[in-house]
Amino acid sequence: MTGPRRGSWLRASAGGLIGVAAAVAMLWRWHDIASAEAWLNAHLVDAVGLADTKSIGAAVIFPLDERWVGFMVSSGCSVAMLLIPPIVLASTLIGFRRISLTRGLNALAMAVVLLVTVNQVRLGAVVVSMQTWGFKLGYERSHVLIGSVITTAGLIAVTILFVVLVSRTKRISGTVAGVH
């Protein structure tokens, strides 16, 4: 391969490598991301008045029945793992020039904001469930059932929006690009 064709493969490879490097960094630093999520969740839940929450590292704690209880944002519960597919996909599509840098970054930003929001709603549901049904039963219901429903619905919505954003065609002079 020579010339423009080789250059496109180099760009595509660079895009893919940037995405993989970002994914590896997310995996490497997942605990820092989980700690930031716990901090954000504690502040959001406290701000809306659901509970007097605090964060300690990756744990969210709050008073329940005259004692402090809480939960840990683990690697499986952190948004870090959910962010890897859109990061790798957007960087690869940008590298292959299937989408523009602006469109790719916009789609990625939307995915990040929505996935963080969905995960914060899920973590907030854990707090509310534990307050409603008690420590053990509330955690089990919210973590397994309610949290799975919230995360699944959120992932479906984010995936659809991501695909729509990266697959929109440009309109030229009132017609769809490529149609004459």
Short mmCIF file of N, CA and C in Angstrom, two decimals:
data_model
loop_
_atom_site.label_atom_id
_atom_site.label_comp_id
_atom_site.label_asym_id
_atom_site.label_seq_id
_atom_site.Cartn_x
_atom_site.Cartn_y
_atom_site.Cartn_z
N MET A 1 0.83 -1.18 0.00
CA MET A 1 0.00 0.00 0.00
C MET A 1 0.87 1.24 0.00
N THR A 2 0.51 2.16 -0.84
CA THR A 2 1.24 3.41 -0.90
C THR A 2 0.26 4.56 -1.02
N GLY A 3 0.77 5.75 -0.81
CA GLY A 3 -0.02 6.96 -1.05
C GLY A 3 -1.19 7.13 -0.11
N PRO A 4 -2.31 7.63 -0.69
CA PRO A 4 -3.47 7.97 0.13
C PRO A 4 -4.07 6.78 0.87
N ARG A 5 -4.01 5.61 0.25
CA ARG A 5 -4.60 4.44 0.88
C ARG A 5 -3.85 4.07 2.16
N ARG A 6 -2.53 4.12 2.11
CA ARG A 6 -1.72 3.83 3.30
C ARG A 6 -1.98 4.88 4.38
N GLY A 7 -2.10 6.11 3.98
CA GLY A 7 -2.38 7.20 4.93
C GLY A 7 -3.71 7.00 5.64
N SER A 8 -4.72 6.52 4.92
CA SER A 8 -6.02 6.31 5.56
C SER A 8 -5.95 5.18 6.57
N TRP A 9 -5.17 4.14 6.24
CA TRP A 9 -5.02 3.04 7.20
C TRP A 9 -4.23 3.48 8.42
N LEU A 10 -3.25 4.35 8.21
CA LEU A 10 -2.49 4.87 9.34
C LEU A 10 -3.38 5.72 10.25
N ARG A 11 -4.21 6.58 9.64
CA ARG A 11 -5.16 7.39 10.41
C ARG A 11 -6.14 6.51 11.17
N ALA A 12 -6.67 5.51 10.48
CA ALA A 12 -7.62 4.60 11.12
C ALA A 12 -6.96 3.85 12.26
N SER A 13 -5.74 3.37 12.03
CA SER A 13 -5.02 2.66 13.09
C SER A 13 -4.75 3.59 14.27
N ALA A 14 -4.35 4.82 13.96
CA ALA A 14 -4.09 5.79 15.03
C ALA A 14 -5.37 6.06 15.82
N GLY A 15 -6.49 6.21 15.12
CA GLY A 15 -7.78 6.43 15.80
C GLY A 15 -8.13 5.26 16.70
N GLY A 16 -7.98 4.05 16.17
CA GLY A 16 -8.27 2.87 16.97
C GLY A 16 -7.35 2.75 18.17
N LEU A 17 -6.06 3.05 17.96
CA LEU A 17 -5.09 2.98 19.07
C LEU A 17 -5.39 4.03 20.14
N ILE A 18 -5.80 5.21 19.72
CA ILE A 18 -6.17 6.24 20.69
C ILE A 18 -7.36 5.76 21.52
N GLY A 19 -8.34 5.15 20.88
CA GLY A 19 -9.50 4.61 21.60
C GLY A 19 -9.11 3.51 22.56
N VAL A 20 -8.26 2.60 22.10
CA VAL A 20 -7.80 1.51 22.97
C VAL A 20 -6.98 2.05 24.13
N ALA A 21 -6.13 3.03 23.86
CA ALA A 21 -5.33 3.64 24.94
C ALA A 21 -6.24 4.31 25.97
N ALA A 22 -7.27 5.00 25.50
CA ALA A 22 -8.23 5.62 26.43
C ALA A 22 -8.96 4.54 27.24
N ALA A 23 -9.31 3.44 26.59
CA ALA A 23 -9.99 2.34 27.29
C ALA A 23 -9.08 1.73 28.35
N VAL A 24 -7.82 1.52 28.00
CA VAL A 24 -6.87 0.97 28.97
C VAL A 24 -6.70 1.93 30.14
N ALA A 25 -6.63 3.21 29.86
CA ALA A 25 -6.52 4.21 30.93
C ALA A 25 -7.74 4.17 31.85
N MET A 26 -8.93 3.99 31.25
CA MET A 26 -10.16 3.90 32.05
C MET A 26 -10.10 2.67 32.95
N LEU A 27 -9.63 1.55 32.42
CA LEU A 27 -9.51 0.34 33.22
C LEU A 27 -8.47 0.51 34.31
N TRP A 28 -7.37 1.13 33.97
CA TRP A 28 -6.27 1.33 34.91
C TRP A 28 -6.69 2.23 36.06
N ARG A 29 -7.48 3.25 35.77
CA ARG A 29 -7.87 4.26 36.76
C ARG A 29 -9.34 4.13 37.18
N TRP A 30 -9.93 2.95 37.06
CA TRP A 30 -11.35 2.80 37.36
C TRP A 30 -11.67 3.22 38.79
N HIS A 31 -10.78 2.97 39.74
CA HIS A 31 -11.07 3.33 41.13
C HIS A 31 -11.17 4.85 41.30
N ASP A 32 -10.34 5.59 40.59
CA ASP A 32 -10.45 7.05 40.63
C ASP A 32 -11.77 7.52 40.04
N ILE A 33 -12.19 6.87 38.97
CA ILE A 33 -13.48 7.21 38.36
C ILE A 33 -14.61 6.86 39.32
N ALA A 34 -14.53 5.69 39.95
CA ALA A 34 -15.55 5.27 40.92
C ALA A 34 -15.59 6.23 42.11
N SER A 35 -14.45 6.70 42.55
CA SER A 35 -14.41 7.66 43.65
C SER A 35 -15.07 8.97 43.25
N ALA A 36 -14.82 9.41 42.02
CA ALA A 36 -15.48 10.63 41.52
C ALA A 36 -16.99 10.42 41.42
N GLU A 37 -17.41 9.24 41.00
CA GLU A 37 -18.84 8.93 40.93
C GLU A 37 -19.48 8.95 42.31
N ALA A 38 -18.80 8.37 43.29
CA ALA A 38 -19.32 8.36 44.66
C ALA A 38 -19.44 9.79 45.19
N TRP A 39 -18.42 10.60 44.94
CA TRP A 39 -18.46 12.00 45.36
C TRP A 39 -19.63 12.73 44.71
N LEU A 40 -19.80 12.55 43.40
CA LEU A 40 -20.89 13.19 42.67
C LEU A 40 -22.24 12.72 43.19
N ASN A 41 -22.38 11.41 43.39
CA ASN A 41 -23.64 10.86 43.87
C ASN A 41 -23.98 11.39 45.26
N ALA A 42 -23.00 11.41 46.15
CA ALA A 42 -23.24 11.92 47.50
C ALA A 42 -23.71 13.37 47.46
N HIS A 43 -23.10 14.18 46.62
CA HIS A 43 -23.49 15.58 46.52
C HIS A 43 -24.86 15.75 45.86
N LEU A 44 -25.14 14.98 44.83
CA LEU A 44 -26.45 15.08 44.17
C LEU A 44 -27.59 14.61 45.08
N VAL A 45 -27.41 13.45 45.70
CA VAL A 45 -28.46 12.91 46.59
C VAL A 45 -28.68 13.86 47.76
N ASP A 46 -27.61 14.42 48.30
CA ASP A 46 -27.73 15.37 49.40
C ASP A 46 -28.41 16.66 48.92
N ALA A 47 -28.04 17.14 47.73
CA ALA A 47 -28.59 18.40 47.20
C ALA A 47 -30.09 18.32 46.95
N VAL A 48 -30.59 17.18 46.50
CA VAL A 48 -32.03 17.06 46.24
C VAL A 48 -32.80 16.64 47.49
N GLY A 49 -32.09 16.42 48.58
CA GLY A 49 -32.74 16.14 49.85
C GLY A 49 -33.16 14.70 50.08
N LEU A 50 -32.64 13.77 49.32
CA LEU A 50 -33.01 12.36 49.51
C LEU A 50 -32.38 11.76 50.76
N ALA A 51 -31.14 12.17 51.05
CA ALA A 51 -30.44 11.65 52.23
C ALA A 51 -29.25 12.55 52.51
N ASP A 52 -28.78 12.49 53.73
CA ASP A 52 -27.59 13.22 54.14
C ASP A 52 -26.38 12.35 53.80
N THR A 53 -26.03 12.31 52.53
CA THR A 53 -24.99 11.40 52.05
C THR A 53 -23.63 12.05 52.08
N LYS A 54 -22.63 11.19 52.26
CA LYS A 54 -21.22 11.58 52.22
C LYS A 54 -20.50 10.54 51.35
N SER A 55 -19.32 10.90 50.91
CA SER A 55 -18.51 9.92 50.18
C SER A 55 -17.16 9.78 50.87
N ILE A 56 -16.71 8.56 50.90
CA ILE A 56 -15.37 8.24 51.39
C ILE A 56 -14.74 7.34 50.34
N GLY A 57 -13.81 7.89 49.58
CA GLY A 57 -13.24 7.14 48.47
C GLY A 57 -14.34 6.79 47.49
N ALA A 58 -14.49 5.51 47.19
CA ALA A 58 -15.51 5.06 46.25
C ALA A 58 -16.79 4.62 46.95
N ALA A 59 -16.94 4.96 48.23
CA ALA A 59 -18.13 4.57 49.00
C ALA A 59 -19.06 5.76 49.19
N VAL A 60 -20.35 5.48 49.13
CA VAL A 60 -21.39 6.46 49.45
C VAL A 60 -22.00 6.00 50.76
N ILE A 61 -22.02 6.87 51.75
CA ILE A 61 -22.56 6.51 53.06
C ILE A 61 -23.64 7.51 53.47
N PHE A 62 -24.56 7.04 54.32
CA PHE A 62 -25.65 7.89 54.81
C PHE A 62 -26.23 7.24 56.06
N PRO A 63 -26.89 8.06 56.90
CA PRO A 63 -27.48 7.50 58.12
C PRO A 63 -28.77 6.74 57.81
N LEU A 64 -28.93 5.59 58.48
CA LEU A 64 -30.13 4.77 58.34
C LEU A 64 -30.34 4.05 59.66
N ASP A 65 -31.48 4.25 60.27
CA ASP A 65 -31.80 3.62 61.55
C ASP A 65 -30.70 3.87 62.59
N GLU A 66 -30.31 5.11 62.72
CA GLU A 66 -29.36 5.57 63.73
C GLU A 66 -27.95 4.98 63.58
N ARG A 67 -27.59 4.58 62.38
CA ARG A 67 -26.22 4.15 62.10
C ARG A 67 -25.89 4.54 60.66
N TRP A 68 -24.60 4.59 60.36
CA TRP A 68 -24.18 4.92 59.01
C TRP A 68 -24.05 3.63 58.20
N VAL A 69 -24.67 3.64 57.02
CA VAL A 69 -24.60 2.51 56.09
C VAL A 69 -24.19 3.05 54.72
N GLY A 70 -23.99 2.16 53.80
CA GLY A 70 -23.66 2.63 52.46
C GLY A 70 -23.32 1.51 51.52
N PHE A 71 -22.73 1.90 50.42
CA PHE A 71 -22.34 0.95 49.39
C PHE A 71 -21.09 1.46 48.70
N MET A 72 -20.38 0.54 48.07
CA MET A 72 -19.15 0.85 47.36
C MET A 72 -19.44 0.84 45.86
N VAL A 73 -18.94 1.83 45.15
CA VAL A 73 -19.01 1.83 43.69
C VAL A 73 -17.85 0.95 43.22
N SER A 74 -18.16 -0.28 42.87
CA SER A 74 -17.12 -1.25 42.46
C SER A 74 -16.82 -1.10 40.97
N SER A 75 -15.86 -1.88 40.50
CA SER A 75 -15.51 -1.81 39.07
C SER A 75 -16.69 -2.18 38.19
N GLY A 76 -17.51 -3.13 38.63
CA GLY A 76 -18.67 -3.53 37.85
C GLY A 76 -19.82 -2.55 37.91
N CYS A 77 -19.80 -1.68 38.90
CA CYS A 77 -20.87 -0.69 39.07
C CYS A 77 -20.46 0.70 38.60
N SER A 78 -19.21 0.85 38.25
CA SER A 78 -18.71 2.15 37.81
C SER A 78 -19.07 2.38 36.35
N VAL A 79 -19.22 3.63 36.00
CA VAL A 79 -19.50 4.00 34.62
C VAL A 79 -18.27 3.78 33.73
N ALA A 80 -17.10 3.58 34.33
CA ALA A 80 -15.87 3.42 33.55
C ALA A 80 -15.99 2.33 32.49
N MET A 81 -16.55 1.19 32.87
CA MET A 81 -16.66 0.08 31.91
C MET A 81 -17.66 0.41 30.79
N LEU A 82 -18.69 1.16 31.13
CA LEU A 82 -19.71 1.50 30.14
C LEU A 82 -19.20 2.52 29.12
N LEU A 83 -18.19 3.28 29.48
CA LEU A 83 -17.67 4.31 28.58
C LEU A 83 -16.72 3.77 27.53
N ILE A 84 -16.19 2.59 27.74
CA ILE A 84 -15.18 2.05 26.83
C ILE A 84 -15.71 1.85 25.41
N PRO A 85 -16.87 1.19 25.18
CA PRO A 85 -17.32 1.00 23.80
C PRO A 85 -17.52 2.29 23.01
N PRO A 86 -18.20 3.32 23.55
CA PRO A 86 -18.33 4.53 22.72
C PRO A 86 -17.00 5.24 22.46
N ILE A 87 -16.06 5.17 23.40
CA ILE A 87 -14.75 5.79 23.19
C ILE A 87 -14.01 5.10 22.05
N VAL A 88 -13.95 3.78 22.09
CA VAL A 88 -13.24 3.02 21.05
C VAL A 88 -13.95 3.19 19.71
N LEU A 89 -15.26 3.10 19.70
CA LEU A 89 -16.01 3.21 18.45
C LEU A 89 -15.86 4.60 17.83
N ALA A 90 -16.03 5.65 18.63
CA ALA A 90 -15.92 7.01 18.09
C ALA A 90 -14.52 7.27 17.55
N SER A 91 -13.49 6.88 18.29
CA SER A 91 -12.13 7.14 17.82
C SER A 91 -11.81 6.35 16.54
N THR A 92 -12.33 5.14 16.44
CA THR A 92 -12.10 4.33 15.24
C THR A 92 -12.84 4.93 14.04
N LEU A 93 -14.09 5.34 14.24
CA LEU A 93 -14.86 5.96 13.14
C LEU A 93 -14.22 7.27 12.69
N ILE A 94 -13.71 8.04 13.63
CA ILE A 94 -13.01 9.28 13.28
C ILE A 94 -11.73 8.93 12.50
N GLY A 95 -11.01 7.93 12.98
CA GLY A 95 -9.78 7.51 12.30
C GLY A 95 -10.02 7.05 10.87
N PHE A 96 -11.10 6.32 10.65
CA PHE A 96 -11.44 5.86 9.30
C PHE A 96 -12.09 6.96 8.47
N ARG A 97 -12.32 8.10 9.09
CA ARG A 97 -12.99 9.25 8.46
C ARG A 97 -14.40 8.91 8.01
N ARG A 98 -15.02 8.00 8.73
CA ARG A 98 -16.43 7.69 8.47
C ARG A 98 -17.31 8.80 9.02
N ILE A 99 -16.77 9.48 10.04
CA ILE A 99 -17.46 10.64 10.62
C ILE A 99 -16.41 11.72 10.85
N SER A 100 -16.89 12.95 10.92
CA SER A 100 -15.98 14.07 11.17
C SER A 100 -15.56 14.07 12.64
N LEU A 101 -14.48 14.76 12.91
CA LEU A 101 -14.00 14.90 14.28
C LEU A 101 -15.08 15.54 15.15
N THR A 102 -15.72 16.57 14.64
CA THR A 102 -16.77 17.26 15.40
C THR A 102 -17.93 16.34 15.71
N ARG A 103 -18.40 15.62 14.70
CA ARG A 103 -19.53 14.70 14.91
C ARG A 103 -19.14 13.59 15.90
N GLY A 104 -17.96 13.06 15.75
CA GLY A 104 -17.50 12.00 16.65
C GLY A 104 -17.38 12.48 18.09
N LEU A 105 -16.80 13.66 18.28
CA LEU A 105 -16.67 14.19 19.63
C LEU A 105 -18.02 14.56 20.23
N ASN A 106 -18.94 15.07 19.40
CA ASN A 106 -20.29 15.38 19.89
C ASN A 106 -21.02 14.10 20.33
N ALA A 107 -20.93 13.06 19.52
CA ALA A 107 -21.57 11.79 19.86
C ALA A 107 -20.95 11.20 21.12
N LEU A 108 -19.63 11.28 21.22
CA LEU A 108 -18.95 10.77 22.40
C LEU A 108 -19.31 11.58 23.64
N ALA A 109 -19.35 12.89 23.53
CA ALA A 109 -19.73 13.73 24.67
C ALA A 109 -21.14 13.41 25.13
N MET A 110 -22.07 13.23 24.18
CA MET A 110 -23.44 12.87 24.53
C MET A 110 -23.47 11.54 25.25
N ALA A 111 -22.72 10.58 24.76
CA ALA A 111 -22.70 9.26 25.38
C ALA A 111 -22.13 9.33 26.80
N VAL A 112 -21.06 10.07 26.98
CA VAL A 112 -20.45 10.20 28.31
C VAL A 112 -21.42 10.86 29.28
N VAL A 113 -22.01 11.98 28.89
CA VAL A 113 -22.94 12.69 29.78
C VAL A 113 -24.13 11.81 30.14
N LEU A 114 -24.71 11.16 29.15
CA LEU A 114 -25.89 10.33 29.42
C LEU A 114 -25.55 9.08 30.24
N LEU A 115 -24.41 8.45 29.96
CA LEU A 115 -24.04 7.27 30.74
C LEU A 115 -23.73 7.64 32.19
N VAL A 116 -23.07 8.76 32.41
CA VAL A 116 -22.83 9.22 33.78
C VAL A 116 -24.16 9.52 34.46
N THR A 117 -25.07 10.17 33.75
CA THR A 117 -26.39 10.50 34.32
C THR A 117 -27.15 9.23 34.67
N VAL A 118 -27.18 8.27 33.77
CA VAL A 118 -27.88 7.00 34.02
C VAL A 118 -27.29 6.31 35.26
N ASN A 119 -25.97 6.30 35.36
CA ASN A 119 -25.35 5.63 36.50
C ASN A 119 -25.63 6.39 37.80
N GLN A 120 -25.71 7.70 37.73
CA GLN A 120 -26.05 8.48 38.93
C GLN A 120 -27.50 8.22 39.36
N VAL A 121 -28.39 8.09 38.41
CA VAL A 121 -29.79 7.74 38.73
C VAL A 121 -29.83 6.37 39.39
N ARG A 122 -29.08 5.42 38.85
CA ARG A 122 -29.03 4.07 39.43
C ARG A 122 -28.48 4.10 40.84
N LEU A 123 -27.41 4.83 41.07
CA LEU A 123 -26.84 4.92 42.42
C LEU A 123 -27.79 5.63 43.38
N GLY A 124 -28.49 6.64 42.90
CA GLY A 124 -29.50 7.31 43.71
C GLY A 124 -30.64 6.37 44.07
N ALA A 125 -30.99 5.50 43.13
CA ALA A 125 -32.05 4.52 43.40
C ALA A 125 -31.62 3.55 44.51
N VAL A 126 -30.33 3.24 44.58
CA VAL A 126 -29.82 2.37 45.64
C VAL A 126 -30.06 3.04 47.00
N VAL A 127 -29.74 4.31 47.09
CA VAL A 127 -29.93 5.04 48.36
C VAL A 127 -31.41 5.05 48.74
N VAL A 128 -32.27 5.41 47.82
CA VAL A 128 -33.71 5.49 48.10
C VAL A 128 -34.25 4.12 48.48
N SER A 129 -33.83 3.08 47.78
CA SER A 129 -34.31 1.73 48.08
C SER A 129 -33.87 1.27 49.47
N MET A 130 -32.63 1.59 49.82
CA MET A 130 -32.15 1.20 51.14
C MET A 130 -32.91 1.95 52.24
N GLN A 131 -33.27 3.19 51.97
CA GLN A 131 -34.06 3.96 52.94
C GLN A 131 -35.48 3.40 53.04
N THR A 132 -36.01 2.95 51.93
CA THR A 132 -37.40 2.48 51.88
C THR A 132 -37.55 1.08 52.46
N TRP A 133 -36.67 0.15 52.05
CA TRP A 133 -36.84 -1.26 52.43
C TRP A 133 -35.79 -1.75 53.43
N GLY A 134 -34.94 -0.87 53.89
CA GLY A 134 -33.90 -1.28 54.82
C GLY A 134 -32.61 -1.61 54.11
N PHE A 135 -31.58 -1.81 54.90
CA PHE A 135 -30.23 -1.99 54.35
C PHE A 135 -30.14 -3.18 53.40
N LYS A 136 -30.41 -4.36 53.88
CA LYS A 136 -30.19 -5.58 53.09
C LYS A 136 -31.19 -5.71 51.94
N LEU A 137 -32.47 -5.68 52.24
CA LEU A 137 -33.50 -5.85 51.22
C LEU A 137 -33.46 -4.70 50.20
N GLY A 138 -33.27 -3.49 50.69
CA GLY A 138 -33.20 -2.34 49.79
C GLY A 138 -32.04 -2.42 48.83
N TYR A 139 -30.88 -2.85 49.34
CA TYR A 139 -29.72 -2.99 48.47
C TYR A 139 -29.95 -4.08 47.43
N GLU A 140 -30.48 -5.22 47.88
CA GLU A 140 -30.72 -6.33 46.94
C GLU A 140 -31.70 -5.93 45.85
N ARG A 141 -32.80 -5.30 46.22
CA ARG A 141 -33.80 -4.91 45.22
C ARG A 141 -33.26 -3.87 44.25
N SER A 142 -32.56 -2.90 44.80
CA SER A 142 -32.09 -1.82 43.93
C SER A 142 -30.91 -2.24 43.08
N HIS A 143 -30.02 -3.02 43.63
CA HIS A 143 -28.82 -3.39 42.89
C HIS A 143 -29.14 -4.39 41.79
N VAL A 144 -29.96 -5.37 42.10
CA VAL A 144 -30.25 -6.43 41.13
C VAL A 144 -31.38 -6.05 40.18
N LEU A 145 -32.52 -5.68 40.72
CA LEU A 145 -33.69 -5.47 39.87
C LEU A 145 -33.78 -4.03 39.35
N ILE A 146 -33.94 -3.08 40.23
CA ILE A 146 -34.16 -1.69 39.82
C ILE A 146 -32.95 -1.16 39.06
N GLY A 147 -31.76 -1.40 39.59
CA GLY A 147 -30.55 -0.92 38.93
C GLY A 147 -30.36 -1.51 37.55
N SER A 148 -30.68 -2.79 37.39
CA SER A 148 -30.56 -3.43 36.07
C SER A 148 -31.53 -2.83 35.07
N VAL A 149 -32.74 -2.53 35.51
CA VAL A 149 -33.73 -1.91 34.61
C VAL A 149 -33.26 -0.52 34.19
N ILE A 150 -32.80 0.28 35.15
CA ILE A 150 -32.31 1.63 34.85
C ILE A 150 -31.13 1.58 33.89
N THR A 151 -30.16 0.72 34.18
CA THR A 151 -28.96 0.63 33.34
C THR A 151 -29.30 0.11 31.95
N THR A 152 -30.14 -0.91 31.85
CA THR A 152 -30.50 -1.46 30.54
C THR A 152 -31.23 -0.43 29.69
N ALA A 153 -32.22 0.25 30.28
CA ALA A 153 -32.95 1.29 29.54
C ALA A 153 -32.01 2.41 29.11
N GLY A 154 -31.12 2.81 30.01
CA GLY A 154 -30.16 3.86 29.69
C GLY A 154 -29.21 3.46 28.58
N LEU A 155 -28.69 2.24 28.65
CA LEU A 155 -27.77 1.76 27.60
C LEU A 155 -28.45 1.70 26.24
N ILE A 156 -29.69 1.25 26.22
CA ILE A 156 -30.43 1.20 24.96
C ILE A 156 -30.60 2.60 24.39
N ALA A 157 -31.01 3.55 25.24
CA ALA A 157 -31.22 4.93 24.78
C ALA A 157 -29.91 5.55 24.29
N VAL A 158 -28.84 5.37 25.04
CA VAL A 158 -27.54 5.93 24.64
C VAL A 158 -27.06 5.31 23.33
N THR A 159 -27.23 4.01 23.18
CA THR A 159 -26.81 3.34 21.94
C THR A 159 -27.57 3.88 20.75
N ILE A 160 -28.87 4.02 20.89
CA ILE A 160 -29.69 4.54 19.79
C ILE A 160 -29.27 5.96 19.44
N LEU A 161 -29.12 6.81 20.45
CA LEU A 161 -28.72 8.20 20.20
C LEU A 161 -27.32 8.28 19.58
N PHE A 162 -26.41 7.45 20.05
CA PHE A 162 -25.05 7.43 19.50
C PHE A 162 -25.09 7.05 18.02
N VAL A 163 -25.82 6.00 17.70
CA VAL A 163 -25.91 5.56 16.30
C VAL A 163 -26.56 6.63 15.43
N VAL A 164 -27.60 7.27 15.94
CA VAL A 164 -28.25 8.35 15.18
C VAL A 164 -27.27 9.49 14.94
N LEU A 165 -26.53 9.88 15.96
CA LEU A 165 -25.59 11.00 15.81
C LEU A 165 -24.44 10.69 14.85
N VAL A 166 -23.94 9.47 14.87
CA VAL A 166 -22.81 9.16 13.98
C VAL A 166 -23.25 8.76 12.58
N SER A 167 -24.53 8.49 12.38
CA SER A 167 -24.96 8.03 11.06
C SER A 167 -25.79 9.05 10.29
N ARG A 168 -26.01 10.22 10.87
CA ARG A 168 -26.75 11.24 10.13
C ARG A 168 -26.00 11.60 8.86
N THR A 169 -26.76 11.81 7.79
CA THR A 169 -26.13 12.25 6.54
C THR A 169 -26.30 13.75 6.42
N LYS A 170 -25.34 14.39 5.79
CA LYS A 170 -25.42 15.84 5.58
C LYS A 170 -26.40 16.12 4.46
N ARG A 171 -27.12 17.20 4.61
CA ARG A 171 -28.03 17.64 3.56
C ARG A 171 -27.31 18.69 2.72
N ILE A 172 -27.38 18.51 1.40
CA ILE A 172 -26.75 19.45 0.49
C ILE A 172 -27.83 20.03 -0.42
N SER A 173 -27.99 21.34 -0.39
CA SER A 173 -28.97 22.04 -1.21
C SER A 173 -30.36 21.42 -1.12
N GLY A 174 -30.78 21.06 0.08
CA GLY A 174 -32.11 20.53 0.27
C GLY A 174 -32.29 19.08 -0.08
N THR A 175 -31.25 18.41 -0.54
CA THR A 175 -31.37 16.97 -0.84
C THR A 175 -30.44 16.19 0.06
N VAL A 176 -30.69 14.92 0.14
CA VAL A 176 -29.83 14.04 0.94
C VAL A 176 -28.55 13.80 0.16
N ALA A 177 -27.42 13.85 0.86
CA ALA A 177 -26.12 13.64 0.21
C ALA A 177 -26.11 12.31 -0.53
N GLY A 178 -25.65 12.33 -1.73
CA GLY A 178 -25.52 11.10 -2.51
C GLY A 178 -26.75 10.79 -3.35
N VAL A 179 -27.85 11.49 -3.15
CA VAL A 179 -29.07 11.25 -3.93
C VAL A 179 -29.24 12.43 -4.89
N HIS A 180 -29.43 12.13 -6.15
CA HIS A 180 -29.54 13.20 -7.15
C HIS A 180 -30.91 13.22 -7.76
#
